[in-house]
PDB file of C-alpha atoms in Angstrom:
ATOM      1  CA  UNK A   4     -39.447  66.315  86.003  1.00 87.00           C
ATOM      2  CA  UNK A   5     -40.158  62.977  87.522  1.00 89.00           C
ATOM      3  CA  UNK A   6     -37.729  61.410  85.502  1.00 93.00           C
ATOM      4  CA  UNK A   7     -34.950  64.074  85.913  1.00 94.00           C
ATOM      5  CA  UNK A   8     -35.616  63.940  89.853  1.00 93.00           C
ATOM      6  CA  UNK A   9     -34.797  60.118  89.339  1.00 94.00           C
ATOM      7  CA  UNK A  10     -31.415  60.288  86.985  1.00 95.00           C
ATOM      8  CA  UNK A  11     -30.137  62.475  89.687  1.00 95.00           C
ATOM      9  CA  UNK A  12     -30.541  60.174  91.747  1.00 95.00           C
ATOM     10  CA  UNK A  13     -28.768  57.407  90.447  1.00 96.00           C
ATOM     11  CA  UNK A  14     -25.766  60.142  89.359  1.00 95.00           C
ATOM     12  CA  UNK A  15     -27.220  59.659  85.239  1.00 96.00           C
ATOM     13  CA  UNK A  16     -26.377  63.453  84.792  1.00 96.00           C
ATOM     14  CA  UNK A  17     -26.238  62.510  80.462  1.00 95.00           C
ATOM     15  CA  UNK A  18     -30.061  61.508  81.244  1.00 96.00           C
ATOM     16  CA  UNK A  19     -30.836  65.015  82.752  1.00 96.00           C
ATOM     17  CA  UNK A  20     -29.055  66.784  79.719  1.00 95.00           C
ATOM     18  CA  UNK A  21     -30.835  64.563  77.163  1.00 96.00           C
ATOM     19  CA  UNK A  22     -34.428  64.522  79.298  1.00 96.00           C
ATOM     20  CA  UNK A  23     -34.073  69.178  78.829  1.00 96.00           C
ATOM     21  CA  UNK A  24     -32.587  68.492  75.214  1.00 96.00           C
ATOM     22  CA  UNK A  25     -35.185  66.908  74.142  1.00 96.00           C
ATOM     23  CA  UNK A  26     -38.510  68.945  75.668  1.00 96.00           C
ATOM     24  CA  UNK A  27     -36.678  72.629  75.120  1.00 96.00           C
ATOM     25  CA  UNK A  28     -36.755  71.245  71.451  1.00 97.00           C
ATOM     26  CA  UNK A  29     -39.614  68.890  70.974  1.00 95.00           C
ATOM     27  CA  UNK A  30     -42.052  69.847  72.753  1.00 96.00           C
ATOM     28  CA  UNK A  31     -41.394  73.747  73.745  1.00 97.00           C
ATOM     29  CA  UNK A  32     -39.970  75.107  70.418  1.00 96.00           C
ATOM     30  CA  UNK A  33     -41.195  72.850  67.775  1.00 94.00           C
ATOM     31  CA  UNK A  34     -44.773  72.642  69.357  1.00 96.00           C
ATOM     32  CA  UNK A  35     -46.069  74.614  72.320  1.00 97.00           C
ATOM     33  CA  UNK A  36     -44.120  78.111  72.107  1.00 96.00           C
ATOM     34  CA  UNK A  37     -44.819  78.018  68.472  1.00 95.00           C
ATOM     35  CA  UNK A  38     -48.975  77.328  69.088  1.00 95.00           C
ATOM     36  CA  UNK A  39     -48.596  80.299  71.851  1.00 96.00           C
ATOM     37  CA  UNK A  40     -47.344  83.188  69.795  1.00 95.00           C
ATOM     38  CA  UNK A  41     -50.837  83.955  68.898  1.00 95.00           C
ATOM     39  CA  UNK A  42     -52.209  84.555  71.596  1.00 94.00           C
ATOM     40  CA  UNK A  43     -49.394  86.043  73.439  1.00 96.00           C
ATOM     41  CA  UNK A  44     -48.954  88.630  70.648  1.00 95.00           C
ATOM     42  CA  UNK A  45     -52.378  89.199  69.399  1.00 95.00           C
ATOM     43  CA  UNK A  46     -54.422  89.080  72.124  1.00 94.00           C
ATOM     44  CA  UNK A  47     -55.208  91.867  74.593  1.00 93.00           C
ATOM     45  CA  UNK A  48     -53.013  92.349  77.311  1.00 90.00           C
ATOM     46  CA  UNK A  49     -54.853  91.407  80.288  1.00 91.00           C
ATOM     47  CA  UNK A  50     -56.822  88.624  78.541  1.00 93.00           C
ATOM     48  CA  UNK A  51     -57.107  85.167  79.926  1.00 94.00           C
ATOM     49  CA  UNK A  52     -55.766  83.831  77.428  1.00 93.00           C
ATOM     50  CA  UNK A  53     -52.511  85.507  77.528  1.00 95.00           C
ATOM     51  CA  UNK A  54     -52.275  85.769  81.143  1.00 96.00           C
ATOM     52  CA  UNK A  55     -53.008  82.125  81.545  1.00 96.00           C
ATOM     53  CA  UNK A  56     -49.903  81.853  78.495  1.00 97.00           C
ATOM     54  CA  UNK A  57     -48.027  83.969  80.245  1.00 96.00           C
ATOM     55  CA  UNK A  58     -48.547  81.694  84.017  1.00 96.00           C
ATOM     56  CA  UNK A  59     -47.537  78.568  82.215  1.00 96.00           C
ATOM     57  CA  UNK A  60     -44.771  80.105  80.864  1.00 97.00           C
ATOM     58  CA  UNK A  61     -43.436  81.076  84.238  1.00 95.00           C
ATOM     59  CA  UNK A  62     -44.067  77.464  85.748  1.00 95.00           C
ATOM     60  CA  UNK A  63     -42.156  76.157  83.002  1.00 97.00           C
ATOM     61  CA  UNK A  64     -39.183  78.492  83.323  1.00 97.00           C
ATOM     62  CA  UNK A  65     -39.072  77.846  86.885  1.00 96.00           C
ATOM     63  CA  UNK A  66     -38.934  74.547  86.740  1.00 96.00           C
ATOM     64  CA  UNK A  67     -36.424  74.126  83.910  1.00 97.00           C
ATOM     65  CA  UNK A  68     -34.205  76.549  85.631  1.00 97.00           C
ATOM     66  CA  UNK A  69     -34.076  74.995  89.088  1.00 97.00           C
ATOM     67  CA  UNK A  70     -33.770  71.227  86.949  1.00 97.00           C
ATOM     68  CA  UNK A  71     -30.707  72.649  84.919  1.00 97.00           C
ATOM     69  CA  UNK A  72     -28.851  73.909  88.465  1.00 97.00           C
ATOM     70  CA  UNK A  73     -26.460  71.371  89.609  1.00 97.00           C
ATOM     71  CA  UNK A  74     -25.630  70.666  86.102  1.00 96.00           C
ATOM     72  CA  UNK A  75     -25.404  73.916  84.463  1.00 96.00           C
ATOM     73  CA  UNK A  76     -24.542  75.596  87.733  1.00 97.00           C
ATOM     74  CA  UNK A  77     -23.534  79.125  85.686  1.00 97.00           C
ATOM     75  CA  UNK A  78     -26.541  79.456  83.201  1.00 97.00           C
ATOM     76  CA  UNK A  79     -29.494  78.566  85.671  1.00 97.00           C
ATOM     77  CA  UNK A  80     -27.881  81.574  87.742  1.00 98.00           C
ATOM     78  CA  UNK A  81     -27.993  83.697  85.105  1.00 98.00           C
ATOM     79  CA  UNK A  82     -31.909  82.849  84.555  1.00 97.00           C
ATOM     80  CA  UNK A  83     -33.137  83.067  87.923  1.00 97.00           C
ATOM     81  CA  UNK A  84     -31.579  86.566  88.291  1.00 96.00           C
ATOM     82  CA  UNK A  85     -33.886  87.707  84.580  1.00 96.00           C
ATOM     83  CA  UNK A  86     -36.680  86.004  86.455  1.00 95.00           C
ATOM     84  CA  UNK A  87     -39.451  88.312  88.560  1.00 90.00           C
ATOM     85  CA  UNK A  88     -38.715  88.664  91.553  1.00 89.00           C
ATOM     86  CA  UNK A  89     -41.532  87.349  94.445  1.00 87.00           C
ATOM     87  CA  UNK A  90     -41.125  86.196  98.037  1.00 85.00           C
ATOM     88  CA  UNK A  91     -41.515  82.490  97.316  1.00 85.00           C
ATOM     89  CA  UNK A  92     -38.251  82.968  95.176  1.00 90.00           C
ATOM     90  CA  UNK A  93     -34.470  82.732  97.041  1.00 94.00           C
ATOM     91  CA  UNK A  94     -32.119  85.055  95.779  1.00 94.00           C
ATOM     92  CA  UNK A  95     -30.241  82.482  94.111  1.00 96.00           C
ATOM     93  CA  UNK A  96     -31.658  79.478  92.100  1.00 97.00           C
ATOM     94  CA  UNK A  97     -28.590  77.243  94.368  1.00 97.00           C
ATOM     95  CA  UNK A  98     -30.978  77.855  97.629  1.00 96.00           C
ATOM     96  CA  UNK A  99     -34.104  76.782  95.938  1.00 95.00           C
ATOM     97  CA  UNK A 100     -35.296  73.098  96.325  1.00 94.00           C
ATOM     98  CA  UNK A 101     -36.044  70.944  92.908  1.00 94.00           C
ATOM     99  CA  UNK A 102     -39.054  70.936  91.586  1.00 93.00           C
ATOM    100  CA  UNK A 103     -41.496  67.995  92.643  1.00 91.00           C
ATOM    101  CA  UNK A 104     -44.497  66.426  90.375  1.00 89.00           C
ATOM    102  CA  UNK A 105     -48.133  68.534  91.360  1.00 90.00           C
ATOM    103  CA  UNK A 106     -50.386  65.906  91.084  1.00 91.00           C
ATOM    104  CA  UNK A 107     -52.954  68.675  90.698  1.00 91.00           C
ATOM    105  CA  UNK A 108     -51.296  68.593  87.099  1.00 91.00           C
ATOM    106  CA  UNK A 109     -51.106  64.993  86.740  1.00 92.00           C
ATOM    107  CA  UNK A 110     -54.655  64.108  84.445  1.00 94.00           C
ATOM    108  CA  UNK A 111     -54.414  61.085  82.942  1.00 93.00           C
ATOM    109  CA  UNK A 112     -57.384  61.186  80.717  1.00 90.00           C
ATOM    110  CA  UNK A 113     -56.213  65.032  79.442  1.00 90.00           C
ATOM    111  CA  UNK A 114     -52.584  63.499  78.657  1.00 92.00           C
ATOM    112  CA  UNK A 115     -54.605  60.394  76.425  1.00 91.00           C
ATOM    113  CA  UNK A 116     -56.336  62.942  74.792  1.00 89.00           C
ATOM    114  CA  UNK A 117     -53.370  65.041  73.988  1.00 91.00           C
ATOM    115  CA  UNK A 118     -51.925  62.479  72.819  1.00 92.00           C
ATOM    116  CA  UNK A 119     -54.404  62.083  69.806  1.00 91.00           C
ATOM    117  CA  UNK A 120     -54.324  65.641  68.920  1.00 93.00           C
ATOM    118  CA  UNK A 121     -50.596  65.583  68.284  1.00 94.00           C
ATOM    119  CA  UNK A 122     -50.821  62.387  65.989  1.00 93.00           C
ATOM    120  CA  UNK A 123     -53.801  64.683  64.600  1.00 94.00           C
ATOM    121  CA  UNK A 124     -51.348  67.783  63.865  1.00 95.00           C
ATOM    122  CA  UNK A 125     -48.577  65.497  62.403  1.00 95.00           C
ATOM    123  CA  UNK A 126     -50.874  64.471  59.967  1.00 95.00           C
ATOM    124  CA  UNK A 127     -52.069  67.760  59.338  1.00 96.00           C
ATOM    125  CA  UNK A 128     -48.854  69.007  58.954  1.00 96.00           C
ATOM    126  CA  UNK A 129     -47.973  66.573  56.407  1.00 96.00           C
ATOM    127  CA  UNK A 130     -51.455  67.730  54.388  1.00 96.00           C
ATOM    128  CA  UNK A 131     -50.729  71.418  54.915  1.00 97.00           C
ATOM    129  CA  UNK A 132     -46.731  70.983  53.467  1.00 96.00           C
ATOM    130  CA  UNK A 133     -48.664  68.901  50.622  1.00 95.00           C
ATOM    131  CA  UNK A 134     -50.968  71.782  49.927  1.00 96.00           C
ATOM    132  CA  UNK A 135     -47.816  74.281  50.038  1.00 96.00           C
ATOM    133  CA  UNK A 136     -46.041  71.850  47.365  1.00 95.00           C
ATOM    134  CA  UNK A 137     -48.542  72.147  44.773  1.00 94.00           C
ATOM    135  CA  UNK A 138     -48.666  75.908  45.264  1.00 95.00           C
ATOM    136  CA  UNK A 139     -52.254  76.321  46.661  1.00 95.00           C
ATOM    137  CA  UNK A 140     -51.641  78.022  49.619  1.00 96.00           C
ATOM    138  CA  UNK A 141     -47.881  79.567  50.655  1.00 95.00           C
ATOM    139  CA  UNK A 142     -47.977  79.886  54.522  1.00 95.00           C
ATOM    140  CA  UNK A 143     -50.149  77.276  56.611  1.00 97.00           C
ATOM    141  CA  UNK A 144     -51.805  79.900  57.712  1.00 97.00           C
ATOM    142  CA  UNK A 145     -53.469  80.212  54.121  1.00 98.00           C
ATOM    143  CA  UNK A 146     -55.094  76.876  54.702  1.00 98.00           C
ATOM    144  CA  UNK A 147     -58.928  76.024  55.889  1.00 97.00           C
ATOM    145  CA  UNK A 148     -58.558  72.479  56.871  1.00 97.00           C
ATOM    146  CA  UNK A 149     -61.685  69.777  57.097  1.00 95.00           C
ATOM    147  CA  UNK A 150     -61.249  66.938  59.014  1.00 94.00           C
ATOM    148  CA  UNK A 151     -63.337  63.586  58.417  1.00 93.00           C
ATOM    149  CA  UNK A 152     -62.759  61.250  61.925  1.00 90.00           C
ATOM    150  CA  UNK A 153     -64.698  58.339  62.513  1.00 85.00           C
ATOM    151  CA  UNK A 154     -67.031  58.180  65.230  1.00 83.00           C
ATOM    152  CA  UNK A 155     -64.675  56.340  67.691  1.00 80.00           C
ATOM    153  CA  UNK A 156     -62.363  60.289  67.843  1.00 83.00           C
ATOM    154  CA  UNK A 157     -65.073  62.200  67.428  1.00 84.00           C
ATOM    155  CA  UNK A 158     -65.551  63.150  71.084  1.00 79.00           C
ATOM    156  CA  UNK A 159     -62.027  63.659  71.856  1.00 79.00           C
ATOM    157  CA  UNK A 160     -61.601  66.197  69.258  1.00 86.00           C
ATOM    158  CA  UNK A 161     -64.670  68.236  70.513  1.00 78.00           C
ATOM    159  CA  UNK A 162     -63.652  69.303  73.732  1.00 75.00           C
ATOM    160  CA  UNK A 163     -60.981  70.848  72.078  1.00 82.00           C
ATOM    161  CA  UNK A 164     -62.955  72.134  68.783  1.00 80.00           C
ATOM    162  CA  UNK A 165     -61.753  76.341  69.580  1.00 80.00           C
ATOM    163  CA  UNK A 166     -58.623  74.968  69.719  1.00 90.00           C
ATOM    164  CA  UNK A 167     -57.690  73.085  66.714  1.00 94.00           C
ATOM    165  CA  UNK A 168     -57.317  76.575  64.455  1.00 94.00           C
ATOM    166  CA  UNK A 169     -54.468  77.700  66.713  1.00 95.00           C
ATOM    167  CA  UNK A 170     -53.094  74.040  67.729  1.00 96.00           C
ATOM    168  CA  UNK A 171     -52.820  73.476  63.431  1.00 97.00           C
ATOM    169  CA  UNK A 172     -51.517  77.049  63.091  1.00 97.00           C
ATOM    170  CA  UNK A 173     -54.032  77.664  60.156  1.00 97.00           C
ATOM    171  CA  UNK A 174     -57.010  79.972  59.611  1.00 97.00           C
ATOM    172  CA  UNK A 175     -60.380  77.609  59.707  1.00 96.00           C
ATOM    173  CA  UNK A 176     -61.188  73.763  60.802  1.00 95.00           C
ATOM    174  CA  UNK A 177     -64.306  71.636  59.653  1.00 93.00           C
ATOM    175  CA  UNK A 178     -65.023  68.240  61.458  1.00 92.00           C
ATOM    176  CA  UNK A 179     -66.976  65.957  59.095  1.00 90.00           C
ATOM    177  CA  UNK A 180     -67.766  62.313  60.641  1.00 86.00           C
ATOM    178  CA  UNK A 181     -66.706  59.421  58.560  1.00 79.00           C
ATOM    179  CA  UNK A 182     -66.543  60.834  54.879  1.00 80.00           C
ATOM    180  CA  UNK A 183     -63.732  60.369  52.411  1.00 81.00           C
ATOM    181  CA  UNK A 184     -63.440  63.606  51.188  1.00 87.00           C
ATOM    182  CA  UNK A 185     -63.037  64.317  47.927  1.00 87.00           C
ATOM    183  CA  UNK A 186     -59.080  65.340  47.098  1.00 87.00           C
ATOM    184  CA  UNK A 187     -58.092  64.955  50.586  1.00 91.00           C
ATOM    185  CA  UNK A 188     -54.947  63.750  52.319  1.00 92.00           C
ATOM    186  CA  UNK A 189     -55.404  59.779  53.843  1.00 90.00           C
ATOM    187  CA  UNK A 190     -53.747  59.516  56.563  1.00 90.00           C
ATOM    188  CA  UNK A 191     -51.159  56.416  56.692  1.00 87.00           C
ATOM    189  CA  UNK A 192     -51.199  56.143  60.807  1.00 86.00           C
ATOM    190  CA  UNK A 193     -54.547  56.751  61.592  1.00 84.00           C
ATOM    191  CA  UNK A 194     -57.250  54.525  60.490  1.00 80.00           C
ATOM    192  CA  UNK A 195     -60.334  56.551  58.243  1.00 86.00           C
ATOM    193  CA  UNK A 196     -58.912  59.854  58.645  1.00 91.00           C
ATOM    194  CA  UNK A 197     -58.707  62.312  56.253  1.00 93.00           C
ATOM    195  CA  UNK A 198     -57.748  65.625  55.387  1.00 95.00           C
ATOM    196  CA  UNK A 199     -58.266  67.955  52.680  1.00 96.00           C
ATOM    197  CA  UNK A 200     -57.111  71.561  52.303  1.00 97.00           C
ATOM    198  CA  UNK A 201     -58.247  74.502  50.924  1.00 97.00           C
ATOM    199  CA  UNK A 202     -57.357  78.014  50.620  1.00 97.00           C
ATOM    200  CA  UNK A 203     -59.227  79.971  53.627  1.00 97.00           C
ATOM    201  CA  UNK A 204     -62.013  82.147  52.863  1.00 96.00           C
ATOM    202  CA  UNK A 205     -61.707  86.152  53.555  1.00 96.00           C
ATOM    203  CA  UNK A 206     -58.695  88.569  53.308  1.00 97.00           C
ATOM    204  CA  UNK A 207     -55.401  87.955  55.262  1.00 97.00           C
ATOM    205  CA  UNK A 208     -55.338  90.324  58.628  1.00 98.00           C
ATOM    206  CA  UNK A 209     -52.096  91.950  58.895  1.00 97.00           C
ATOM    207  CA  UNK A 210     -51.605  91.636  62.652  1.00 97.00           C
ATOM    208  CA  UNK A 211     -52.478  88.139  63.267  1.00 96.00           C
ATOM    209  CA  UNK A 212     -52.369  86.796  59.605  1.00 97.00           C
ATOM    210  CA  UNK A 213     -55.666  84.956  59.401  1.00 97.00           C
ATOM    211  CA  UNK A 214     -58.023  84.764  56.789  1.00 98.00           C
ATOM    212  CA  UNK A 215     -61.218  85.811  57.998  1.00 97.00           C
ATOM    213  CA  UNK A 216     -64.329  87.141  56.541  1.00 97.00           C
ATOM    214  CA  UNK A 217     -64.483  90.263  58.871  1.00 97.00           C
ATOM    215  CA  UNK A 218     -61.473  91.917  57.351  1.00 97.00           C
ATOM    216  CA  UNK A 219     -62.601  95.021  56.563  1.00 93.00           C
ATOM    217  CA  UNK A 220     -65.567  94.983  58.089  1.00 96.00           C
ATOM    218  CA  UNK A 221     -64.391  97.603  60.429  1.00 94.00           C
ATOM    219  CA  UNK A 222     -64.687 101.438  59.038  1.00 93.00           C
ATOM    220  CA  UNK A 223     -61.709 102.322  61.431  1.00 93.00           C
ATOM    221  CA  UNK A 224     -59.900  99.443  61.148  1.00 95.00           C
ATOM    222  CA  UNK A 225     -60.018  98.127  57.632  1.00 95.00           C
ATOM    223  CA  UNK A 226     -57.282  95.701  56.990  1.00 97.00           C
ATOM    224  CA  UNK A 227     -57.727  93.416  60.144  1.00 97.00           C
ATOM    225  CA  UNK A 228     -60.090  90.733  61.482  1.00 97.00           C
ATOM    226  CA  UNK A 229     -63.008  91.531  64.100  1.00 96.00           C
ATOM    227  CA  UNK A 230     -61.280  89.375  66.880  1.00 95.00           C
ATOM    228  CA  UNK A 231     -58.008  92.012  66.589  1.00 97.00           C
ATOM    229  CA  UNK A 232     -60.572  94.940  66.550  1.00 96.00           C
ATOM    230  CA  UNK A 233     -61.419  94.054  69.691  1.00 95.00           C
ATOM    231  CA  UNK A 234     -57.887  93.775  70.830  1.00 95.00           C
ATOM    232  CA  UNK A 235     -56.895  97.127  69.902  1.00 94.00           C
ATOM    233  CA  UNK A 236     -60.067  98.553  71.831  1.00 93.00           C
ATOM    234  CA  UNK A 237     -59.562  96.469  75.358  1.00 91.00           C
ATOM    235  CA  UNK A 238     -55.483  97.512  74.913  1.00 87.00           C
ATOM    236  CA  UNK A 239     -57.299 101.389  74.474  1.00 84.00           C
ATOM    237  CA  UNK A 240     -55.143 101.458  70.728  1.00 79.00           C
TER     238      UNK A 240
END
């Protein structure tokens, strides 16, 4: 945003285009839409976790749409008139200011961290594509991964522990500290980490597709996982 806000500045309208090229690809589809579809189709409707998907979502289209204006004058029309309607919102995207930097979201220490954890899911995702190679698992979803970090990332891959199943896009994560791990993956850009995966324990759910051992465990429900059970009941299904 910050940087878009600046190229228009200085008339660098390729910079804009290139700046929204790059994050609608990189980060949104390749990454962050692609971690959200669990949640957004799995989990119940008017669960935190997919409203608070659902509220970032809207920030993001927002912003990208009031961005994209002056340049793609036709097509950020066309999205703000599909977007919800509120008071805060002009009836056309051409009356609404450009966005400006929150620095309620600026968090220096959070952006460091995330940092990490997408080196972390490269590598994993070079492991998992192994894995599918040799024909031990088919989708990632398949795979159990174990992680052995050295002390020094130990702590920055905690406060994000819950998160790592859906960040990796497979069924189970184990952190060991500093073990090399018998058949695993060595990473080649970050020092003493390695990965190893296995096929994931339990039978595949067929709503959300993980392996978990509560499949079945259900008497009414007998071919999904406990946390979709409890889906199904808060949506009333």
């Amino acid at each position: 945003m910050k940087r878009s806000r600046a190229a228009y500045e200085t008339y660098e309208f390729h910079s804009v285009y290139h700046g929204l090229y790059n994050y609608c690809v990189l980060d949104l589809s390749a990454f962050y839409l692609d971690v959200l579809k669990d949640r957004l189709y799995t989990s119940p409707p008017g669960s935190r976790a997919r409203r608070s998907a659902q509220s970032a979502l809207n920030i993001i289209v927002d912003t990208l749409t009031r961005i994209q204006a002056p340049i793609l004058v036709f097509t950020a029309e066309d999205v703000w008139a599909h977007m919800p309607k509120t008071n805060a919102r002009p009836a056309s995207v051409h009356l609404a200011a450009l966005p400006e930097v929150k620095k309620s979201f600026v968090d220096a220490n959070l952006a460091e961290r995330w940092k990490y954890l997408l080196a972390l899911r490269a590598d994993v995702s070079k492991a998992v594509e192994e894995a599918r190679g040799q024909k031990m698992i088919g989708h990632s979803l398949d795979a159990a991964v174990t992680l052995s970090l050295p002390k020094v990332f130990l702590e920055t891959v905690k406060a994000t522990v819950e998160e790592l199943r859906t960040i990796f896009i497979v069924s189970e994560v184990t952190i060991v500290s500093g073990e090399q791990l018998d058949g695993a993956y060595q990473s080649t850009s970050m020092p003493d980490l390695w990965i190893r995966i296995d096929r994931a324990a339990g039978e595949k759910c067929e709503r959300c597709w993980i392996h978990d051992l509560s499949v079945g465990a259900d008497e009414m429900h007998k071919t999904i996982c406990s946390r979709c059970v409890e889906a199904l009941k808060a949506a009333k299904i």
